[in-house]
Short mmCIF file of C-alpha atoms and ligand atoms in Angstrom, two decimals:
data_model
loop_
_atom_site.label_atom_id
_atom_site.label_comp_id
_atom_site.label_asym_id
_atom_site.label_seq_id
_atom_site.Cartn_x
_atom_site.Cartn_y
_atom_site.Cartn_z
CA MET A 1 191.47 108.77 121.79
CA SER A 2 189.26 111.77 122.57
CA ASN A 3 190.56 114.33 125.04
CA ASP A 4 187.57 113.78 127.27
CA ARG A 5 188.14 110.09 127.57
CA SER A 6 191.89 110.61 127.97
CA ALA A 7 191.22 112.96 130.83
CA ALA A 8 188.93 110.44 132.52
CA ARG A 9 191.43 107.66 132.05
CA GLU A 10 194.41 109.71 133.14
CA SER A 11 192.63 110.53 136.30
CA ALA A 12 191.62 106.94 136.92
CA ASN A 13 195.11 105.64 136.14
CA GLY A 14 197.31 105.41 139.17
CA HIS A 15 194.42 105.88 141.51
CA SER A 16 192.77 102.59 140.84
CA ARG A 17 190.68 100.86 143.37
CA ASN A 18 188.46 97.93 142.79
CA GLN A 19 184.75 98.08 142.37
CA THR A 20 184.03 96.79 145.86
CA GLU A 21 185.97 99.67 147.34
CA ASN A 22 184.13 102.10 145.09
CA ARG A 23 180.80 100.77 146.13
CA ALA A 24 181.76 100.82 149.78
CA GLU A 25 182.35 104.54 149.40
CA GLN A 26 178.93 105.08 147.89
CA PRO A 27 176.34 104.54 150.55
CA GLU A 28 173.74 106.67 148.78
CA GLN A 29 170.91 105.24 146.80
CA THR A 30 171.05 107.96 144.20
CA ALA A 31 173.53 107.68 141.36
CA ILE A 32 173.11 111.30 140.28
CA ASP A 33 171.78 114.19 142.28
CA ILE A 34 171.76 117.62 140.63
CA GLU A 35 170.39 120.89 141.97
CA GLY A 36 170.21 124.20 140.18
CA LEU A 37 172.84 123.32 137.56
CA GLU A 38 173.84 126.16 135.29
CA VAL A 39 176.57 126.15 132.65
CA THR A 40 177.47 129.30 130.73
CA TYR A 41 180.32 129.04 128.23
CA GLY A 42 182.98 131.73 127.89
CA ASP A 43 181.22 133.24 124.88
CA GLY A 44 178.07 133.76 126.96
CA THR A 45 176.12 130.75 125.65
CA GLU A 46 173.82 129.55 128.44
CA ALA A 47 173.94 125.83 127.62
CA VAL A 48 172.29 124.61 130.86
CA ARG A 49 169.90 126.89 132.67
CA GLY A 50 168.82 125.65 136.09
CA VAL A 51 168.54 121.86 135.93
CA ASP A 52 167.39 119.74 138.91
CA LEU A 53 167.69 116.00 138.41
CA THR A 54 167.89 112.80 140.42
CA VAL A 55 168.75 109.39 138.99
CA GLY A 56 168.45 106.31 141.21
CA ARG A 57 170.89 103.42 141.36
CA GLY A 58 170.23 100.79 138.72
CA GLU A 59 167.99 103.06 136.64
CA PHE A 60 168.14 103.22 132.85
CA PHE A 61 167.71 106.95 132.52
CA GLY A 62 167.38 108.89 129.29
CA PHE A 63 168.22 112.53 128.62
CA LEU A 64 166.38 113.42 125.48
CA GLY A 65 166.61 116.56 123.42
CA PRO A 66 167.38 117.95 119.99
CA ASN A 67 170.82 119.07 118.78
CA GLY A 68 172.18 121.87 120.91
CA ALA A 69 169.71 121.35 123.78
CA GLY A 70 172.50 121.00 126.34
CA LYS A 71 172.81 117.21 126.72
CA THR A 72 176.56 116.90 126.14
CA THR A 73 177.30 119.92 128.30
CA ALA A 74 175.35 118.39 131.19
CA ILE A 75 176.94 114.96 130.78
CA LYS A 76 180.42 116.52 130.77
CA VAL A 77 179.64 118.23 134.05
CA PHE A 78 178.40 114.94 135.56
CA ALA A 79 181.61 113.23 134.39
CA THR A 80 183.62 116.17 135.89
CA LEU A 81 185.10 117.09 132.53
CA LEU A 82 183.54 120.55 132.74
CA SER A 83 182.98 122.78 135.78
CA PRO A 84 179.49 124.07 136.41
CA THR A 85 178.87 127.80 136.54
CA ALA A 86 176.42 127.26 139.40
CA GLY A 87 174.63 124.44 141.22
CA GLN A 88 175.28 121.28 143.21
CA VAL A 89 176.41 118.12 141.43
CA ARG A 90 176.72 114.81 143.28
CA VAL A 91 177.56 111.63 141.38
CA ASN A 92 177.78 108.26 143.15
CA GLY A 93 177.57 110.20 146.39
CA PHE A 94 180.61 112.36 145.60
CA ASP A 95 180.67 116.10 145.16
CA ALA A 96 181.82 117.21 141.70
CA ARG A 97 183.84 120.14 143.03
CA GLU A 98 185.47 118.47 146.02
CA GLU A 99 185.74 114.84 144.91
CA SER A 100 186.06 114.86 141.14
CA ARG A 101 188.68 112.10 141.12
CA LYS A 102 186.40 109.76 143.05
CA ILE A 103 183.65 110.46 140.56
CA ARG A 104 185.92 109.65 137.62
CA GLU A 105 187.02 106.41 139.22
CA SER A 106 183.43 105.36 139.73
CA ILE A 107 181.98 106.08 136.29
CA GLY A 108 182.31 104.91 132.70
CA TYR A 109 182.02 107.49 129.96
CA MET A 110 181.34 106.80 126.31
CA ALA A 111 181.80 110.07 124.44
CA GLN A 112 180.12 110.91 121.13
CA GLU A 113 183.31 110.24 119.20
CA THR A 114 184.65 106.72 119.63
CA SER A 115 188.01 106.68 121.35
CA ILE A 116 189.30 103.29 120.21
CA ASP A 117 192.68 102.96 118.52
CA PRO A 118 192.21 101.69 114.93
CA GLU A 119 195.74 100.27 114.85
CA LEU A 120 194.95 97.90 117.71
CA THR A 121 192.86 94.75 117.67
CA ALA A 122 189.60 94.58 119.61
CA GLU A 123 191.33 92.69 122.39
CA GLU A 124 194.28 95.09 122.53
CA ASN A 125 191.91 98.04 122.79
CA VAL A 126 190.18 96.54 125.81
CA ARG A 127 193.51 95.55 127.38
CA PHE A 128 194.80 99.07 126.88
CA ALA A 129 191.72 100.41 128.65
CA CYS A 130 192.33 97.91 131.50
CA GLU A 131 195.82 99.34 131.91
CA ALA A 132 194.64 102.92 131.68
CA TYR A 133 192.00 102.32 134.34
CA GLY A 134 194.42 100.43 136.56
CA VAL A 135 192.69 97.05 136.46
CA ALA A 136 194.94 94.62 138.35
CA ARG A 137 197.29 92.70 136.04
CA GLY A 138 195.99 89.31 137.12
CA GLU A 139 192.42 90.27 136.28
CA ARG A 140 192.99 91.70 132.81
CA ASP A 141 192.67 88.48 130.79
CA GLU A 142 189.37 87.53 132.30
CA ARG A 143 187.99 91.07 132.23
CA THR A 144 188.92 91.50 128.55
CA ALA A 145 187.37 88.18 127.52
CA GLU A 146 184.21 88.91 129.53
CA LEU A 147 183.73 92.34 127.98
CA LEU A 148 184.38 91.23 124.40
CA GLU A 149 181.79 88.54 124.93
CA LEU A 150 179.36 91.01 126.48
CA VAL A 151 179.45 93.22 123.40
CA GLY A 152 179.51 90.32 120.95
CA LEU A 153 183.03 90.88 119.57
CA GLU A 154 184.74 87.73 120.81
CA SER A 155 184.93 86.29 117.28
CA VAL A 156 186.88 89.32 116.03
CA ALA A 157 189.02 89.76 119.16
CA ASP A 158 192.27 89.48 117.19
CA LYS A 159 191.19 91.67 114.27
CA ARG A 160 192.40 95.25 113.93
CA SER A 161 189.52 97.59 114.73
CA GLU A 162 190.13 99.91 111.77
CA GLY A 163 188.17 97.51 109.57
CA PHE A 164 185.18 97.38 111.90
CA SER A 165 181.76 98.77 111.00
CA GLY A 166 180.50 101.85 112.84
CA GLY A 167 178.31 99.67 115.06
CA MET A 168 181.20 97.36 115.97
CA LYS A 169 183.42 100.33 116.83
CA LYS A 170 180.73 101.70 119.11
CA ARG A 171 180.36 98.33 120.85
CA LEU A 172 184.11 98.10 121.34
CA ASP A 173 184.09 101.63 122.70
CA ALA A 174 181.32 100.65 125.15
CA ALA A 175 183.42 97.69 126.31
CA THR A 176 186.43 99.93 127.00
CA ALA A 177 184.26 102.23 129.11
CA LEU A 178 183.33 99.30 131.36
CA VAL A 179 186.72 97.76 132.17
CA HIS A 180 186.80 99.07 135.75
CA ARG A 181 183.24 97.81 136.36
CA PRO A 182 181.82 101.24 137.09
CA PRO A 183 178.42 101.26 138.82
CA LEU A 184 177.35 104.18 136.57
CA VAL A 185 177.91 104.64 132.85
CA PHE A 186 177.34 107.76 130.76
CA LEU A 187 176.53 107.10 127.13
CA ASP A 188 176.52 110.28 125.04
CA GLU A 189 174.45 109.74 121.91
CA PRO A 190 175.97 106.29 121.42
CA THR A 191 173.95 105.38 118.34
CA THR A 192 174.00 108.62 116.36
CA GLY A 193 174.69 107.90 112.71
CA LEU A 194 174.24 104.13 112.99
CA ASP A 195 171.78 102.24 110.84
CA PRO A 196 168.79 100.59 112.54
CA SER A 197 170.30 97.12 112.75
CA ALA A 198 173.55 98.35 114.34
CA ARG A 199 171.47 100.50 116.66
CA ASN A 200 169.32 97.55 117.73
CA ARG A 201 172.37 95.51 118.49
CA LEU A 202 173.85 98.22 120.69
CA TRP A 203 170.53 98.53 122.52
CA GLU A 204 170.79 94.84 123.40
CA TYR A 205 174.19 95.36 125.00
CA PHE A 206 173.10 98.41 126.92
CA GLU A 207 170.15 96.46 128.29
CA ARG A 208 172.50 93.67 129.28
CA ILE A 209 174.81 96.07 131.11
CA ASN A 210 171.82 97.53 132.92
CA GLU A 211 170.54 94.08 133.86
CA ARG A 212 173.90 93.45 135.51
CA GLY A 213 173.05 96.32 137.85
CA THR A 214 174.86 99.21 136.13
CA THR A 215 173.07 102.54 136.21
CA ILE A 216 172.87 103.98 132.72
CA PHE A 217 172.59 107.64 131.85
CA LEU A 218 171.96 107.86 128.13
CA THR A 219 171.64 110.97 126.03
CA THR A 220 169.89 110.63 122.74
CA GLN A 221 168.15 112.61 120.08
CA TYR A 222 166.25 109.52 118.97
CA LEU A 223 162.78 109.34 120.48
CA GLU A 224 162.39 105.68 119.59
CA GLU A 225 165.62 104.84 121.39
CA ALA A 226 164.50 106.63 124.53
CA ASP A 227 161.12 104.91 124.35
CA GLN A 228 162.62 101.47 123.90
CA LEU A 229 165.35 101.62 126.52
CA CYS A 230 164.62 104.09 129.26
CA GLU A 231 162.60 103.56 132.41
CA ARG A 232 162.58 107.27 133.01
CA LEU A 233 163.28 110.25 130.83
CA ALA A 234 163.91 113.93 131.09
CA VAL A 235 163.39 116.09 128.02
CA ILE A 236 165.82 119.00 127.77
CA LEU A 237 165.24 121.95 125.55
CA ASP A 238 167.35 125.12 125.39
CA GLY A 239 169.13 124.10 128.58
CA GLU A 240 166.01 123.47 130.65
CA ILE A 241 164.17 120.29 131.58
CA VAL A 242 160.69 120.64 130.15
CA ALA A 243 159.29 117.16 130.97
CA ASP A 244 160.24 114.26 133.20
CA GLY A 245 158.70 110.82 133.72
CA SER A 246 158.45 107.32 132.30
CA PRO A 247 157.77 107.11 128.55
CA ALA A 248 154.24 105.93 129.39
CA ASP A 249 153.66 108.89 131.76
CA LEU A 250 154.82 111.33 129.13
CA LYS A 251 152.59 109.79 126.48
CA ARG A 252 149.60 109.85 128.81
CA ALA A 253 150.24 113.52 129.44
CA VAL A 254 149.68 114.20 125.73
CA GLY A 255 146.01 113.39 126.37
CA GLY A 256 144.05 111.00 124.18
CA ASP A 257 144.89 109.49 120.82
CA VAL A 258 146.24 110.77 117.55
CA LEU A 259 144.23 110.76 114.33
CA ASP A 260 146.39 111.09 111.23
CA ILE A 261 144.40 112.07 108.15
CA ASP A 262 145.86 112.19 104.64
CA VAL A 263 144.28 114.93 102.55
CA GLY A 264 144.59 115.17 98.76
CA GLY A 265 144.71 118.45 96.80
CA GLY A 266 147.89 120.19 97.97
CA ALA A 267 148.90 122.62 100.71
CA ASP A 268 145.73 124.74 100.49
CA ALA A 269 143.53 121.70 101.03
CA ARG A 270 145.65 120.58 103.98
CA SER A 271 145.49 123.98 105.56
CA ARG A 272 141.68 124.11 105.09
CA ALA A 273 141.44 120.66 106.68
CA GLY A 274 143.49 121.94 109.63
CA ALA A 275 141.14 124.89 110.10
CA ILE A 276 138.08 122.61 110.01
CA ALA A 277 139.66 120.25 112.61
CA ARG A 278 140.49 123.18 114.89
CA ASP A 279 136.88 124.39 114.75
CA PHE A 280 135.45 120.91 115.13
CA ASP A 281 133.17 121.16 118.19
CA ALA A 282 133.22 117.49 119.12
CA PHE A 283 136.91 117.80 120.08
CA ASP A 284 137.03 120.45 122.76
CA ASP A 285 140.66 119.85 123.68
CA ALA A 286 142.18 118.96 120.31
CA SER A 287 145.60 120.00 119.09
CA VAL A 288 145.94 120.05 115.33
CA GLU A 289 149.09 119.97 113.24
CA THR A 290 149.33 120.27 109.46
CA THR A 291 151.64 117.56 108.16
CA GLU A 292 153.17 116.77 104.77
CA GLU A 293 150.38 114.34 104.03
CA GLY A 294 147.43 116.10 105.63
CA ILE A 295 146.66 116.77 109.28
CA SER A 296 147.34 115.15 112.62
CA VAL A 297 144.76 115.66 115.37
CA THR A 298 145.37 114.78 119.02
CA ALA A 299 142.25 114.61 121.18
CA GLU A 300 140.73 112.68 124.09
CA THR A 301 137.95 111.44 121.85
CA ALA A 302 139.90 110.96 118.61
CA ARG A 303 139.12 107.24 118.56
CA GLU A 304 135.39 107.57 119.17
CA LEU A 305 134.63 110.70 117.12
CA GLY A 306 137.29 110.58 114.45
CA THR A 307 134.89 109.41 111.75
CA ASP A 308 132.69 112.46 112.38
CA LEU A 309 135.63 114.66 111.48
CA LEU A 310 136.21 112.65 108.28
CA VAL A 311 132.58 113.28 107.31
CA ALA A 312 132.97 116.99 108.06
CA LEU A 313 136.04 117.16 105.83
CA ARG A 314 134.23 115.38 103.02
CA ASP A 315 131.20 117.68 103.40
CA ALA A 316 133.58 120.63 102.99
CA GLY A 317 134.62 119.21 99.61
CA LEU A 318 137.99 117.86 100.73
CA THR A 319 139.37 114.48 99.68
CA VAL A 320 140.52 112.16 102.46
CA THR A 321 142.98 109.67 100.97
CA GLY A 322 143.77 107.76 104.15
CA PHE A 323 143.47 107.86 107.93
CA ASN A 324 144.74 106.10 111.01
CA VAL A 325 144.05 106.36 114.75
CA ARG A 326 146.94 105.51 117.05
CA ALA A 327 148.28 105.90 120.58
CA PRO A 328 150.68 108.82 120.99
CA THR A 329 154.42 108.29 120.49
CA LEU A 330 157.25 110.22 122.12
CA ASP A 331 157.35 112.24 118.91
CA ASP A 332 153.85 113.47 119.77
CA VAL A 333 155.03 114.17 123.32
CA PHE A 334 157.80 116.30 121.89
CA LEU A 335 155.39 118.11 119.62
CA ALA A 336 153.01 118.77 122.52
CA ILE A 337 155.85 120.13 124.66
CA THR A 338 157.75 122.16 122.12
CA GLY A 339 155.34 122.78 119.29
CA GLU A 340 157.87 121.19 116.94
CA ARG A 341 158.74 117.72 115.76
CA VAL A 342 162.25 116.65 116.66
CA ALA A 343 164.67 117.10 113.81
CA THR A 344 167.43 114.54 114.21
CA ASP A 345 170.53 113.70 112.22
CA ALA A 346 169.78 111.14 109.56
CA ALA A 347 170.89 107.60 110.33
CA GLY A 348 174.23 106.67 108.85
CA ASP A 349 174.80 104.36 105.98
CA GLY A 350 175.00 100.62 106.20
CA ASP A 351 177.36 99.78 108.97
CA GLY A 352 175.12 97.30 110.64
CA ALA A 353 176.98 94.19 109.55
CA GLN A 354 178.08 92.16 112.55
N1 ATP B 401 182.59 124.95 124.03
C1 ATP B 401 181.50 125.65 123.78
N2 ATP B 401 181.53 126.99 123.74
C2 ATP B 401 180.41 127.71 123.49
N3 ATP B 401 179.17 127.16 123.29
C3 ATP B 401 179.09 125.83 123.32
C4 ATP B 401 180.25 124.99 123.55
N4 ATP B 401 179.83 123.70 123.52
C5 ATP B 401 178.51 123.72 123.28
N5 ATP B 401 178.06 124.99 123.14
C6 ATP B 401 176.70 125.44 122.90
O1 ATP B 401 175.93 125.06 124.04
C7 ATP B 401 174.63 124.65 123.65
C8 ATP B 401 174.40 123.21 124.12
O2 ATP B 401 175.30 122.34 123.41
P1 ATP B 401 175.44 120.80 123.73
O3 ATP B 401 176.53 120.27 122.89
O4 ATP B 401 175.52 120.62 125.19
O5 ATP B 401 174.04 120.25 123.24
P2 ATP B 401 173.58 118.79 122.87
O6 ATP B 401 172.18 118.68 123.33
O7 ATP B 401 174.56 117.81 123.40
O8 ATP B 401 173.64 118.81 121.30
P3 ATP B 401 174.28 117.77 120.26
O9 ATP B 401 173.25 116.74 120.09
O10 ATP B 401 174.46 118.62 119.05
O11 ATP B 401 175.58 117.29 120.85
C9 ATP B 401 174.57 124.80 122.14
O12 ATP B 401 174.02 126.07 121.88
C10 ATP B 401 176.03 124.76 121.73
O13 ATP B 401 176.23 125.47 120.53
#
């Protein structure tokens, strides 16, 4: 079990109260309310540098950013596992400094490393979490069965979890974070390293949890994941929020469409194509990136005037081997904001079975 999760459970254990009581103590409509959050580590690293953030009850909120952006640091502060250097942090209406125990009792936290015990079966893991979180004895059977069903592990309830795939372990871990029916769940990069099919399956369960009314705060480095799941997103970079809005808002802010053009003839040809696109008068607001295949041009009029650029490239003696006009993705949003494509960890190897 990870230290973080142990800490959350230890705190919850012995101070259990049921969900109704928790909710009664949370009159506010905001699940998370952060003002001026700063976190500087002992070695001087400024991991979070002045973050303001509000997440409403019931929202599926995404915190998106590359490795080292400050996502885990922020989530640890929200879960009261780390003290902020400065700023106000309220979670479920409770103050992180004054009422950290109440926060821990009213949240679920799924850390990056799964905290399940491989020696135990799926069912035993969930039961253990019920005990740790102080779920009343008489409710444990039903709660365990309900959660195993929710995450699609009922058919392997009596199997030891050490033999589970990465995706199954993550789903079991998600179930253990929900035993006390928290109104707010923090998921810290829950799908990192999983293959696409395992990832898709987890997405389904997260959506289900959210449909039941649970607020979800998800950190991810996967743009597609954020796009698929989140109603609202904040993009964090070097400890600061650099964009905030729905995925559609953020894509609209990129401005226009994206024209991807494949150019033959090597790096010199691609760089010449980039220069021609940058000087191309018909696109007054274009941003141009040289890619591995050619160039990528984002402009208001990319759809209407894209063919004119293809002609210009051909007239300059360049060979266009393919092209495509498309709506912007979150990857383009990231590029527009940061000037760089997001580099993420590669997906893990086949653990998508089940
Ligand atoms: N305990 C620590 N002591 C010093 N610096 C730290 C510590 N933990 C994290 N950092 C640094 O703080 C910054 C933010 O790290 P953090 O783990 O919050 O980012 P992240 O966005 O969650 O990245 P990842 O996806 O890699 O988990 C990074 O520069 C990281 O190296």
